[in-house]
């Protein structure tokens, strides 16, 4: 993409009320736009990052058997009353709206109820199970405090997966697989070394649920980490009994701030029972389906990446989620040199390399400052000076390492 065509600008400052680094840098670099407190729109650069994160999630969830769906956000009161989750006293972050005829609707904050209702139309016998269905869809939550930038938004994307199994044993097999898939996802997003499988409160159907907590001071959670075993306990469930049952020692744990980037939960029959999701087993008997739910917030992952990977000049994207692979910056003034820079750009494109090409009529200082802020991992600089040497200057955003590389290296063979 030619930067002269990119409609977004960069900014020196961010709004005064944005206290987190993720919001400040993403706003200044033009990745997102702030609409209201906790309400953000994604602009071209931001959407590219978000889509890369979603695609990593999609690939790993498809690998463990997930089938993608896309449910409506409009929710019926009648359905949610069946599980006692309609009332604002029970769920305090509902957004609700109404039809012209005054029928009240909810805007989805999660999707256990509607998806379980859908499954009633499709699951009849043990032969129809197990099923793993997921979506990457908007969720609405009337969050009381929305001070963490895109890490806690009032409207945000969620990858929500739901498992439907015949037995507790079958459920647990998938639950274990999902843990592996989650760790792979965070690893691929560049958060592998900071993300811990964390024991947290489980509810009625299992002793624990599991959160995936990424260490950062921008996080709202406190966890106790065993760095050798690579697991952690959420402060919510931290006590001597829990430590013993997990074989963890107080002396080996470090208290850390962290953000929950994902979680997995055993639901048992909490939703299938009141909604009547049953199947006929091998012996012709009616059984209730065992469920689990598995969430990840792609926007929260993106915000967390910015919190971890930045310096005083801007963002430093990990390669796999960067908006572009290469930032090609032309400092050429002379028409002939400009043509050569264009040629390099066209050749990179031909090789399917994602390039942001700074072909703007701007000063070198402006271009470098913007490039540092936007944070594409590799920068190619072309100027009359480098062209004289038949070279391009290659700079690594993270290490700052600079080397001259011959132009012929960038041209595909033939
Ligand atoms: P939290 O404890 O942070 O409020 P939660 O436990 O309510 O989150 P879930 O309902 O399980 O979260 O949602 C699944 C995932 O969706 C979370 O792990 C997180 O990554 C993401 N998520 C939840 N709330 C938000 C939000 N307000 N903004 C962005 N992402 C969110
Ligand atoms: Mg939580």
PDB file of C-alpha atoms in Angstrom, residues 3-292:
ATOM      1  CA  UNK A   3       1.267   5.660   2.234  1.00  0.00           C
ATOM      2  CA  UNK A   4       0.262   8.660   0.126  1.00  0.00           C
ATOM      3  CA  UNK A   5      -3.079   6.835  -0.328  1.00  0.00           C
ATOM      4  CA  UNK A   6      -3.534   5.862   3.331  1.00  0.00           C
ATOM      5  CA  UNK A   7      -6.185   8.215   4.710  1.00  0.00           C
ATOM      6  CA  UNK A   8      -5.064   8.035   8.343  1.00  0.00           C
ATOM      7  CA  UNK A   9      -2.699  10.561   9.860  1.00  0.00           C
ATOM      8  CA  UNK A  10      -0.401  10.318  12.854  1.00  0.00           C
ATOM      9  CA  UNK A  11      -0.747  12.602  15.876  1.00  0.00           C
ATOM     10  CA  UNK A  12       1.681  14.121  18.374  1.00  0.00           C
ATOM     11  CA  UNK A  13      -0.731  13.728  21.276  1.00  0.00           C
ATOM     12  CA  UNK A  14      -3.577  11.497  22.384  1.00  0.00           C
ATOM     13  CA  UNK A  15      -6.715  12.549  24.319  1.00  0.00           C
ATOM     14  CA  UNK A  16      -5.979  13.534  27.937  1.00  0.00           C
ATOM     15  CA  UNK A  17      -8.336  10.904  29.376  1.00  0.00           C
ATOM     16  CA  UNK A  18      -6.497   8.010  27.720  1.00  0.00           C
ATOM     17  CA  UNK A  19      -4.199   6.767  30.462  1.00  0.00           C
ATOM     18  CA  UNK A  20      -2.997   3.493  28.932  1.00  0.00           C
ATOM     19  CA  UNK A  21      -0.112   3.052  26.540  1.00  0.00           C
ATOM     20  CA  UNK A  22      -2.134   0.851  24.170  1.00  0.00           C
ATOM     21  CA  UNK A  23      -4.792   3.528  23.627  1.00  0.00           C
ATOM     22  CA  UNK A  24      -2.258   6.378  23.442  1.00  0.00           C
ATOM     23  CA  UNK A  25      -0.007   4.728  20.857  1.00  0.00           C
ATOM     24  CA  UNK A  26      -2.782   3.185  18.760  1.00  0.00           C
ATOM     25  CA  UNK A  27      -4.626   6.512  18.615  1.00  0.00           C
ATOM     26  CA  UNK A  28      -1.485   8.518  17.832  1.00  0.00           C
ATOM     27  CA  UNK A  29      -0.442   6.076  15.109  1.00  0.00           C
ATOM     28  CA  UNK A  30      -3.932   6.159  13.543  1.00  0.00           C
ATOM     29  CA  UNK A  31      -4.746   2.480  14.111  1.00  0.00           C
ATOM     30  CA  UNK A  32      -7.998   3.247  15.923  1.00  0.00           C
ATOM     31  CA  UNK A  33     -10.407   6.124  16.431  1.00  0.00           C
ATOM     32  CA  UNK A  34     -12.010   6.960  19.740  1.00  0.00           C
ATOM     33  CA  UNK A  35     -15.788   7.379  19.567  1.00  0.00           C
ATOM     34  CA  UNK A  36     -16.710   7.442  23.279  1.00  0.00           C
ATOM     35  CA  UNK A  37     -15.083   6.217  26.482  1.00  0.00           C
ATOM     36  CA  UNK A  38     -14.390   2.521  25.896  1.00  0.00           C
ATOM     37  CA  UNK A  39     -15.756   2.655  22.341  1.00  0.00           C
ATOM     38  CA  UNK A  40     -13.277   2.490  19.471  1.00  0.00           C
ATOM     39  CA  UNK A  41     -13.351   2.063  15.711  1.00  0.00           C
ATOM     40  CA  UNK A  42     -10.602   0.191  13.881  1.00  0.00           C
ATOM     41  CA  UNK A  43      -8.979   2.026  10.948  1.00  0.00           C
ATOM     42  CA  UNK A  44      -6.991   0.407   8.079  1.00  0.00           C
ATOM     43  CA  UNK A  45      -3.741  -0.241   9.990  1.00  0.00           C
ATOM     44  CA  UNK A  46      -5.581  -1.359  13.122  1.00  0.00           C
ATOM     45  CA  UNK A  47      -7.902  -3.635  11.199  1.00  0.00           C
ATOM     46  CA  UNK A  48      -4.949  -5.347   9.511  1.00  0.00           C
ATOM     47  CA  UNK A  49      -3.487  -6.203  12.926  1.00  0.00           C
ATOM     48  CA  UNK A  50      -6.846  -7.309  14.320  1.00  0.00           C
ATOM     49  CA  UNK A  51      -7.468  -9.536  11.289  1.00  0.00           C
ATOM     50  CA  UNK A  52      -4.051 -11.154  11.653  1.00  0.00           C
ATOM     51  CA  UNK A  53      -4.799 -12.014  15.263  1.00  0.00           C
ATOM     52  CA  UNK A  54      -8.243 -13.356  14.285  1.00  0.00           C
ATOM     53  CA  UNK A  55      -6.712 -15.495  11.549  1.00  0.00           C
ATOM     54  CA  UNK A  56      -4.181 -17.033  13.918  1.00  0.00           C
ATOM     55  CA  UNK A  57      -7.048 -17.866  16.286  1.00  0.00           C
ATOM     56  CA  UNK A  58      -9.158 -19.232  13.418  1.00  0.00           C
ATOM     57  CA  UNK A  59      -6.372 -21.509  12.170  1.00  0.00           C
ATOM     58  CA  UNK A  60      -5.691 -23.012  15.586  1.00  0.00           C
ATOM     59  CA  UNK A  61      -9.367 -23.431  16.474  1.00  0.00           C
ATOM     60  CA  UNK A  62     -10.115 -25.037  13.095  1.00  0.00           C
ATOM     61  CA  UNK A  63      -7.234 -27.437  13.777  1.00  0.00           C
ATOM     62  CA  UNK A  64      -8.948 -28.772  16.907  1.00  0.00           C
ATOM     63  CA  UNK A  65     -12.250 -29.235  15.075  1.00  0.00           C
ATOM     64  CA  UNK A  66     -13.982 -25.879  15.487  1.00  0.00           C
ATOM     65  CA  UNK A  67     -16.772 -25.024  13.021  1.00  0.00           C
ATOM     66  CA  UNK A  68     -17.213 -21.308  12.463  1.00  0.00           C
ATOM     67  CA  UNK A  69     -20.622 -19.637  12.771  1.00  0.00           C
ATOM     68  CA  UNK A  70     -21.815 -16.049  12.960  1.00  0.00           C
ATOM     69  CA  UNK A  71     -24.753 -15.448  15.264  1.00  0.00           C
ATOM     70  CA  UNK A  72     -26.907 -12.359  15.434  1.00  0.00           C
ATOM     71  CA  UNK A  73     -26.231  -9.880  18.235  1.00  0.00           C
ATOM     72  CA  UNK A  74     -29.978  -9.370  18.842  1.00  0.00           C
ATOM     73  CA  UNK A  75     -31.197 -11.494  21.735  1.00  0.00           C
ATOM     74  CA  UNK A  76     -34.697 -12.446  22.848  1.00  0.00           C
ATOM     75  CA  UNK A  77     -35.815 -11.877  26.419  1.00  0.00           C
ATOM     76  CA  UNK A  78     -37.761 -15.148  26.485  1.00  0.00           C
ATOM     77  CA  UNK A  79     -34.672 -17.253  25.756  1.00  0.00           C
ATOM     78  CA  UNK A  80     -32.463 -15.612  28.371  1.00  0.00           C
ATOM     79  CA  UNK A  81     -35.193 -15.829  31.022  1.00  0.00           C
ATOM     80  CA  UNK A  82     -35.002 -19.627  30.738  1.00  0.00           C
ATOM     81  CA  UNK A  83     -31.488 -19.552  32.201  1.00  0.00           C
ATOM     82  CA  UNK A  84     -32.246 -16.669  34.556  1.00  0.00           C
ATOM     83  CA  UNK A  85     -29.734 -14.350  32.854  1.00  0.00           C
ATOM     84  CA  UNK A  86     -32.073 -11.693  31.482  1.00  0.00           C
ATOM     85  CA  UNK A  87     -32.511  -9.529  34.563  1.00  0.00           C
ATOM     86  CA  UNK A  88     -30.158  -6.579  35.064  1.00  0.00           C
ATOM     87  CA  UNK A  89     -29.851  -7.678  38.681  1.00  0.00           C
ATOM     88  CA  UNK A  90     -28.288 -10.953  37.582  1.00  0.00           C
ATOM     89  CA  UNK A  91     -26.231  -9.611  34.643  1.00  0.00           C
ATOM     90  CA  UNK A  92     -25.226  -6.027  35.329  1.00  0.00           C
ATOM     91  CA  UNK A  93     -23.583  -5.242  31.982  1.00  0.00           C
ATOM     92  CA  UNK A  94     -26.423  -5.860  29.511  1.00  0.00           C
ATOM     93  CA  UNK A  95     -27.060  -3.343  26.767  1.00  0.00           C
ATOM     94  CA  UNK A  96     -30.749  -3.508  25.872  1.00  0.00           C
ATOM     95  CA  UNK A  97     -32.764  -1.976  23.080  1.00  0.00           C
ATOM     96  CA  UNK A  98     -36.287  -2.309  21.733  1.00  0.00           C
ATOM     97  CA  UNK A  99     -38.274  -2.914  18.583  1.00  0.00           C
ATOM     98  CA  UNK A 100     -40.773  -0.330  17.293  1.00  0.00           C
ATOM     99  CA  UNK A 101     -43.529  -2.433  18.899  1.00  0.00           C
ATOM    100  CA  UNK A 102     -41.752  -2.049  22.273  1.00  0.00           C
ATOM    101  CA  UNK A 103     -40.496  -5.652  22.465  1.00  0.00           C
ATOM    102  CA  UNK A 104     -37.239  -5.462  24.421  1.00  0.00           C
ATOM    103  CA  UNK A 105     -34.114  -7.078  22.934  1.00  0.00           C
ATOM    104  CA  UNK A 106     -30.660  -7.619  24.395  1.00  0.00           C
ATOM    105  CA  UNK A 107     -27.346  -7.041  22.610  1.00  0.00           C
ATOM    106  CA  UNK A 108     -25.234 -10.167  23.020  1.00  0.00           C
ATOM    107  CA  UNK A 109     -22.611 -10.067  25.781  1.00  0.00           C
ATOM    108  CA  UNK A 110     -21.970 -13.801  25.278  1.00  0.00           C
ATOM    109  CA  UNK A 111     -23.706 -16.590  23.319  1.00  0.00           C
ATOM    110  CA  UNK A 112     -24.335 -19.713  25.417  1.00  0.00           C
ATOM    111  CA  UNK A 113     -28.138 -19.339  25.260  1.00  0.00           C
ATOM    112  CA  UNK A 114     -28.629 -18.695  21.522  1.00  0.00           C
ATOM    113  CA  UNK A 115     -26.085 -21.300  20.430  1.00  0.00           C
ATOM    114  CA  UNK A 116     -27.536 -23.937  22.752  1.00  0.00           C
ATOM    115  CA  UNK A 117     -30.969 -23.131  21.297  1.00  0.00           C
ATOM    116  CA  UNK A 118     -29.586 -23.570  17.762  1.00  0.00           C
ATOM    117  CA  UNK A 119     -28.048 -26.923  18.706  1.00  0.00           C
ATOM    118  CA  UNK A 120     -31.494 -28.180  19.802  1.00  0.00           C
ATOM    119  CA  UNK A 121     -32.418 -28.127  16.109  1.00  0.00           C
ATOM    120  CA  UNK A 122     -29.373 -30.172  15.093  1.00  0.00           C
ATOM    121  CA  UNK A 123     -28.389 -32.507  17.925  1.00  0.00           C
ATOM    122  CA  UNK A 124     -30.689 -35.469  18.461  1.00  0.00           C
ATOM    123  CA  UNK A 125     -28.591 -38.586  18.898  1.00  0.00           C
ATOM    124  CA  UNK A 126     -25.191 -39.590  20.267  1.00  0.00           C
ATOM    125  CA  UNK A 127     -24.143 -39.808  16.604  1.00  0.00           C
ATOM    126  CA  UNK A 128     -24.508 -36.033  16.300  1.00  0.00           C
ATOM    127  CA  UNK A 129     -21.916 -35.386  19.019  1.00  0.00           C
ATOM    128  CA  UNK A 130     -19.428 -34.008  19.869  1.00  0.00           C
ATOM    129  CA  UNK A 131     -19.805 -30.553  18.267  1.00  0.00           C
ATOM    130  CA  UNK A 132     -17.431 -27.604  18.563  1.00  0.00           C
ATOM    131  CA  UNK A 133     -18.827 -24.340  17.228  1.00  0.00           C
ATOM    132  CA  UNK A 134     -17.268 -20.906  17.436  1.00  0.00           C
ATOM    133  CA  UNK A 135     -17.583 -17.380  16.148  1.00  0.00           C
ATOM    134  CA  UNK A 136     -15.481 -14.260  16.029  1.00  0.00           C
ATOM    135  CA  UNK A 137     -18.179 -11.721  16.679  1.00  0.00           C
ATOM    136  CA  UNK A 138     -18.995  -8.444  18.365  1.00  0.00           C
ATOM    137  CA  UNK A 139     -19.934  -8.458  22.042  1.00  0.00           C
ATOM    138  CA  UNK A 140     -21.541  -5.593  23.906  1.00  0.00           C
ATOM    139  CA  UNK A 141     -20.898  -5.012  27.584  1.00  0.00           C
ATOM    140  CA  UNK A 142     -21.887  -2.003  29.605  1.00  0.00           C
ATOM    141  CA  UNK A 143     -18.569  -2.049  31.463  1.00  0.00           C
ATOM    142  CA  UNK A 144     -18.576   0.193  34.532  1.00  0.00           C
ATOM    143  CA  UNK A 145     -14.929   1.172  34.178  1.00  0.00           C
ATOM    144  CA  UNK A 146     -13.475   1.364  30.696  1.00  0.00           C
ATOM    145  CA  UNK A 147     -10.056   2.836  31.363  1.00  0.00           C
ATOM    146  CA  UNK A 148      -7.835   0.233  29.719  1.00  0.00           C
ATOM    147  CA  UNK A 149      -8.112   1.336  26.098  1.00  0.00           C
ATOM    148  CA  UNK A 150      -8.971  -1.509  23.703  1.00  0.00           C
ATOM    149  CA  UNK A 151      -8.203  -4.012  26.462  1.00  0.00           C
ATOM    150  CA  UNK A 152     -11.586  -3.285  28.047  1.00  0.00           C
ATOM    151  CA  UNK A 153     -14.022  -1.909  25.522  1.00  0.00           C
ATOM    152  CA  UNK A 154     -17.807  -1.596  25.685  1.00  0.00           C
ATOM    153  CA  UNK A 155     -18.087  -3.116  22.221  1.00  0.00           C
ATOM    154  CA  UNK A 156     -15.386  -5.624  21.308  1.00  0.00           C
ATOM    155  CA  UNK A 157     -14.660  -8.722  19.274  1.00  0.00           C
ATOM    156  CA  UNK A 158     -14.670 -12.072  20.999  1.00  0.00           C
ATOM    157  CA  UNK A 159     -13.737 -15.470  19.727  1.00  0.00           C
ATOM    158  CA  UNK A 160     -16.258 -17.564  21.611  1.00  0.00           C
ATOM    159  CA  UNK A 161     -16.189 -21.319  21.202  1.00  0.00           C
ATOM    160  CA  UNK A 162     -18.700 -23.717  22.721  1.00  0.00           C
ATOM    161  CA  UNK A 163     -18.223 -27.460  23.073  1.00  0.00           C
ATOM    162  CA  UNK A 164     -21.062 -29.975  23.182  1.00  0.00           C
ATOM    163  CA  UNK A 165     -20.074 -33.431  24.419  1.00  0.00           C
ATOM    164  CA  UNK A 166     -21.686 -36.748  25.308  1.00  0.00           C
ATOM    165  CA  UNK A 167     -19.865 -37.273  28.589  1.00  0.00           C
ATOM    166  CA  UNK A 168     -17.637 -35.590  31.108  1.00  0.00           C
ATOM    167  CA  UNK A 169     -14.748 -37.701  29.790  1.00  0.00           C
ATOM    168  CA  UNK A 170     -15.292 -36.566  26.209  1.00  0.00           C
ATOM    169  CA  UNK A 171     -15.575 -32.989  27.460  1.00  0.00           C
ATOM    170  CA  UNK A 172     -12.277 -33.209  29.318  1.00  0.00           C
ATOM    171  CA  UNK A 173     -10.436 -34.542  26.281  1.00  0.00           C
ATOM    172  CA  UNK A 174     -11.426 -31.500  24.291  1.00  0.00           C
ATOM    173  CA  UNK A 175     -10.802 -29.169  27.216  1.00  0.00           C
ATOM    174  CA  UNK A 176      -7.174 -30.361  27.339  1.00  0.00           C
ATOM    175  CA  UNK A 177      -6.826 -29.901  23.559  1.00  0.00           C
ATOM    176  CA  UNK A 178      -8.155 -26.377  23.846  1.00  0.00           C
ATOM    177  CA  UNK A 179      -5.443 -25.509  26.370  1.00  0.00           C
ATOM    178  CA  UNK A 180      -2.778 -26.529  23.874  1.00  0.00           C
ATOM    179  CA  UNK A 181      -4.466 -24.569  21.076  1.00  0.00           C
ATOM    180  CA  UNK A 182      -4.685 -21.472  23.282  1.00  0.00           C
ATOM    181  CA  UNK A 183      -1.014 -21.631  24.225  1.00  0.00           C
ATOM    182  CA  UNK A 184      -0.144 -21.924  20.519  1.00  0.00           C
ATOM    183  CA  UNK A 185      -2.315 -18.930  19.658  1.00  0.00           C
ATOM    184  CA  UNK A 186      -0.665 -16.685  22.245  1.00  0.00           C
ATOM    185  CA  UNK A 187       2.758 -17.965  21.244  1.00  0.00           C
ATOM    186  CA  UNK A 188       2.090 -17.116  17.593  1.00  0.00           C
ATOM    187  CA  UNK A 189       0.876 -13.649  18.609  1.00  0.00           C
ATOM    188  CA  UNK A 190       4.229 -13.004  20.295  1.00  0.00           C
ATOM    189  CA  UNK A 191       2.936 -13.423  23.853  1.00  0.00           C
ATOM    190  CA  UNK A 192       4.289 -16.929  24.504  1.00  0.00           C
ATOM    191  CA  UNK A 193       6.871 -16.080  27.132  1.00  0.00           C
ATOM    192  CA  UNK A 194       4.558 -13.752  29.094  1.00  0.00           C
ATOM    193  CA  UNK A 195       1.373 -15.856  29.069  1.00  0.00           C
ATOM    194  CA  UNK A 196       0.508 -18.288  31.860  1.00  0.00           C
ATOM    195  CA  UNK A 197      -2.129 -20.965  32.191  1.00  0.00           C
ATOM    196  CA  UNK A 198      -3.809 -19.713  35.368  1.00  0.00           C
ATOM    197  CA  UNK A 199      -6.092 -21.537  37.788  1.00  0.00           C
ATOM    198  CA  UNK A 200      -9.131 -19.479  38.679  1.00  0.00           C
ATOM    199  CA  UNK A 201     -12.590 -19.896  40.144  1.00  0.00           C
ATOM    200  CA  UNK A 202     -14.573 -22.632  38.440  1.00  0.00           C
ATOM    201  CA  UNK A 203     -18.199 -22.397  39.390  1.00  0.00           C
ATOM    202  CA  UNK A 204     -20.508 -25.341  39.977  1.00  0.00           C
ATOM    203  CA  UNK A 205     -19.263 -27.874  37.471  1.00  0.00           C
ATOM    204  CA  UNK A 206     -15.526 -27.968  37.967  1.00  0.00           C
ATOM    205  CA  UNK A 207     -13.105 -27.114  40.705  1.00  0.00           C
ATOM    206  CA  UNK A 208     -11.267 -24.560  38.568  1.00  0.00           C
ATOM    207  CA  UNK A 209     -11.624 -22.733  35.342  1.00  0.00           C
ATOM    208  CA  UNK A 210      -8.506 -21.710  33.463  1.00  0.00           C
ATOM    209  CA  UNK A 211      -7.501 -18.254  32.409  1.00  0.00           C
ATOM    210  CA  UNK A 212      -4.671 -17.315  30.107  1.00  0.00           C
ATOM    211  CA  UNK A 213      -3.022 -14.398  31.836  1.00  0.00           C
ATOM    212  CA  UNK A 214      -0.341 -12.246  30.208  1.00  0.00           C
ATOM    213  CA  UNK A 215       2.068 -10.408  32.485  1.00  0.00           C
ATOM    214  CA  UNK A 216       1.824  -6.630  32.122  1.00  0.00           C
ATOM    215  CA  UNK A 217       1.416  -3.749  34.529  1.00  0.00           C
ATOM    216  CA  UNK A 218      -1.526  -2.623  32.413  1.00  0.00           C
ATOM    217  CA  UNK A 219      -3.457  -5.711  33.541  1.00  0.00           C
ATOM    218  CA  UNK A 220      -6.268  -5.496  36.071  1.00  0.00           C
ATOM    219  CA  UNK A 221      -5.668  -8.920  37.629  1.00  0.00           C
ATOM    220  CA  UNK A 222      -3.206 -10.130  40.230  1.00  0.00           C
ATOM    221  CA  UNK A 223      -1.798 -13.627  39.833  1.00  0.00           C
ATOM    222  CA  UNK A 224       0.814 -15.752  41.581  1.00  0.00           C
ATOM    223  CA  UNK A 225       3.226 -17.220  39.069  1.00  0.00           C
ATOM    224  CA  UNK A 226       5.434 -20.308  39.195  1.00  0.00           C
ATOM    225  CA  UNK A 227       7.935 -19.402  36.466  1.00  0.00           C
ATOM    226  CA  UNK A 228       9.521 -22.863  36.324  1.00  0.00           C
ATOM    227  CA  UNK A 229       6.284 -24.814  36.047  1.00  0.00           C
ATOM    228  CA  UNK A 230       4.822 -22.085  33.797  1.00  0.00           C
ATOM    229  CA  UNK A 231       1.522 -21.977  35.645  1.00  0.00           C
ATOM    230  CA  UNK A 232      -0.162 -19.410  37.864  1.00  0.00           C
ATOM    231  CA  UNK A 233      -3.002 -18.982  40.349  1.00  0.00           C
ATOM    232  CA  UNK A 234      -5.410 -16.074  40.271  1.00  0.00           C
ATOM    233  CA  UNK A 235      -5.484 -14.127  43.536  1.00  0.00           C
ATOM    234  CA  UNK A 236      -9.246 -14.836  43.658  1.00  0.00           C
ATOM    235  CA  UNK A 237      -8.624 -18.497  44.505  1.00  0.00           C
ATOM    236  CA  UNK A 238      -5.218 -18.224  46.165  1.00  0.00           C
ATOM    237  CA  UNK A 239      -5.099 -20.016  49.525  1.00  0.00           C
ATOM    238  CA  UNK A 240      -3.153 -22.804  51.249  1.00  0.00           C
ATOM    239  CA  UNK A 241      -5.640 -25.497  50.320  1.00  0.00           C
ATOM    240  CA  UNK A 242      -5.507 -24.597  46.624  1.00  0.00           C
ATOM    241  CA  UNK A 243      -1.701 -24.440  46.692  1.00  0.00           C
ATOM    242  CA  UNK A 244      -1.559 -27.926  48.177  1.00  0.00           C
ATOM    243  CA  UNK A 245      -4.023 -29.404  45.729  1.00  0.00           C
ATOM    244  CA  UNK A 246      -1.950 -28.040  42.819  1.00  0.00           C
ATOM    245  CA  UNK A 247       1.386 -29.051  44.346  1.00  0.00           C
ATOM    246  CA  UNK A 248       2.644 -25.464  44.350  1.00  0.00           C
ATOM    247  CA  UNK A 249       4.864 -23.871  47.002  1.00  0.00           C
ATOM    248  CA  UNK A 250       4.384 -20.344  48.292  1.00  0.00           C
ATOM    249  CA  UNK A 251       8.142 -19.688  48.215  1.00  0.00           C
ATOM    250  CA  UNK A 252       8.278 -20.450  44.484  1.00  0.00           C
ATOM    251  CA  UNK A 253       5.488 -18.043  43.512  1.00  0.00           C
ATOM    252  CA  UNK A 254       5.875 -14.433  42.430  1.00  0.00           C
ATOM    253  CA  UNK A 255       3.018 -11.925  42.591  1.00  0.00           C
ATOM    254  CA  UNK A 256       2.442 -10.217  39.230  1.00  0.00           C
ATOM    255  CA  UNK A 257      -0.030  -7.925  37.479  1.00  0.00           C
ATOM    256  CA  UNK A 258      -1.590  -9.565  34.440  1.00  0.00           C
ATOM    257  CA  UNK A 259      -4.401  -9.322  31.915  1.00  0.00           C
ATOM    258  CA  UNK A 260      -6.790 -12.161  31.088  1.00  0.00           C
ATOM    259  CA  UNK A 261      -6.411 -12.629  27.326  1.00  0.00           C
ATOM    260  CA  UNK A 262      -8.483 -15.796  27.256  1.00  0.00           C
ATOM    261  CA  UNK A 263     -10.335 -18.286  29.399  1.00  0.00           C
ATOM    262  CA  UNK A 264     -11.813 -21.753  29.228  1.00  0.00           C
ATOM    263  CA  UNK A 265     -14.673 -22.984  31.319  1.00  0.00           C
ATOM    264  CA  UNK A 266     -16.471 -26.231  32.043  1.00  0.00           C
ATOM    265  CA  UNK A 267     -20.210 -25.531  31.952  1.00  0.00           C
ATOM    266  CA  UNK A 268     -21.550 -29.032  32.594  1.00  0.00           C
ATOM    267  CA  UNK A 269     -25.319 -28.916  32.139  1.00  0.00           C
ATOM    268  CA  UNK A 270     -25.761 -25.330  33.376  1.00  0.00           C
ATOM    269  CA  UNK A 271     -27.265 -24.252  30.033  1.00  0.00           C
ATOM    270  CA  UNK A 272     -28.212 -27.534  28.378  1.00  0.00           C
ATOM    271  CA  UNK A 273     -30.473 -28.507  31.296  1.00  0.00           C
ATOM    272  CA  UNK A 274     -32.713 -25.401  31.465  1.00  0.00           C
ATOM    273  CA  UNK A 275     -32.785 -25.102  27.663  1.00  0.00           C
ATOM    274  CA  UNK A 276     -33.487 -28.825  27.194  1.00  0.00           C
ATOM    275  CA  UNK A 277     -30.540 -29.780  24.976  1.00  0.00           C
ATOM    276  CA  UNK A 278     -30.641 -33.584  25.155  1.00  0.00           C
ATOM    277  CA  UNK A 279     -29.569 -36.527  23.028  1.00  0.00           C
ATOM    278  CA  UNK A 280     -30.479 -40.203  22.804  1.00  0.00           C
ATOM    279  CA  UNK A 281     -27.546 -42.393  23.868  1.00  0.00           C
ATOM    280  CA  UNK A 282     -26.491 -45.841  22.522  1.00  0.00           C
ATOM    281  CA  UNK A 283     -29.061 -47.491  24.811  1.00  0.00           C
ATOM    282  CA  UNK A 284     -31.928 -45.292  23.696  1.00  0.00           C
ATOM    283  CA  UNK A 285     -31.847 -43.241  26.890  1.00  0.00           C
ATOM    284  CA  UNK A 286     -32.181 -39.453  26.999  1.00  0.00           C
ATOM    285  CA  UNK A 287     -29.064 -37.665  28.295  1.00  0.00           C
ATOM    286  CA  UNK A 288     -28.238 -34.011  28.803  1.00  0.00           C
ATOM    287  CA  UNK A 289     -25.377 -32.572  26.718  1.00  0.00           C
ATOM    288  CA  UNK A 290     -22.198 -31.543  28.575  1.00  0.00           C
ATOM    289  CA  UNK A 291     -20.927 -28.103  27.580  1.00  0.00           C
ATOM    290  CA  UNK A 292     -17.814 -25.954  27.814  1.00  0.00           C
TER     291      UNK A 292
END
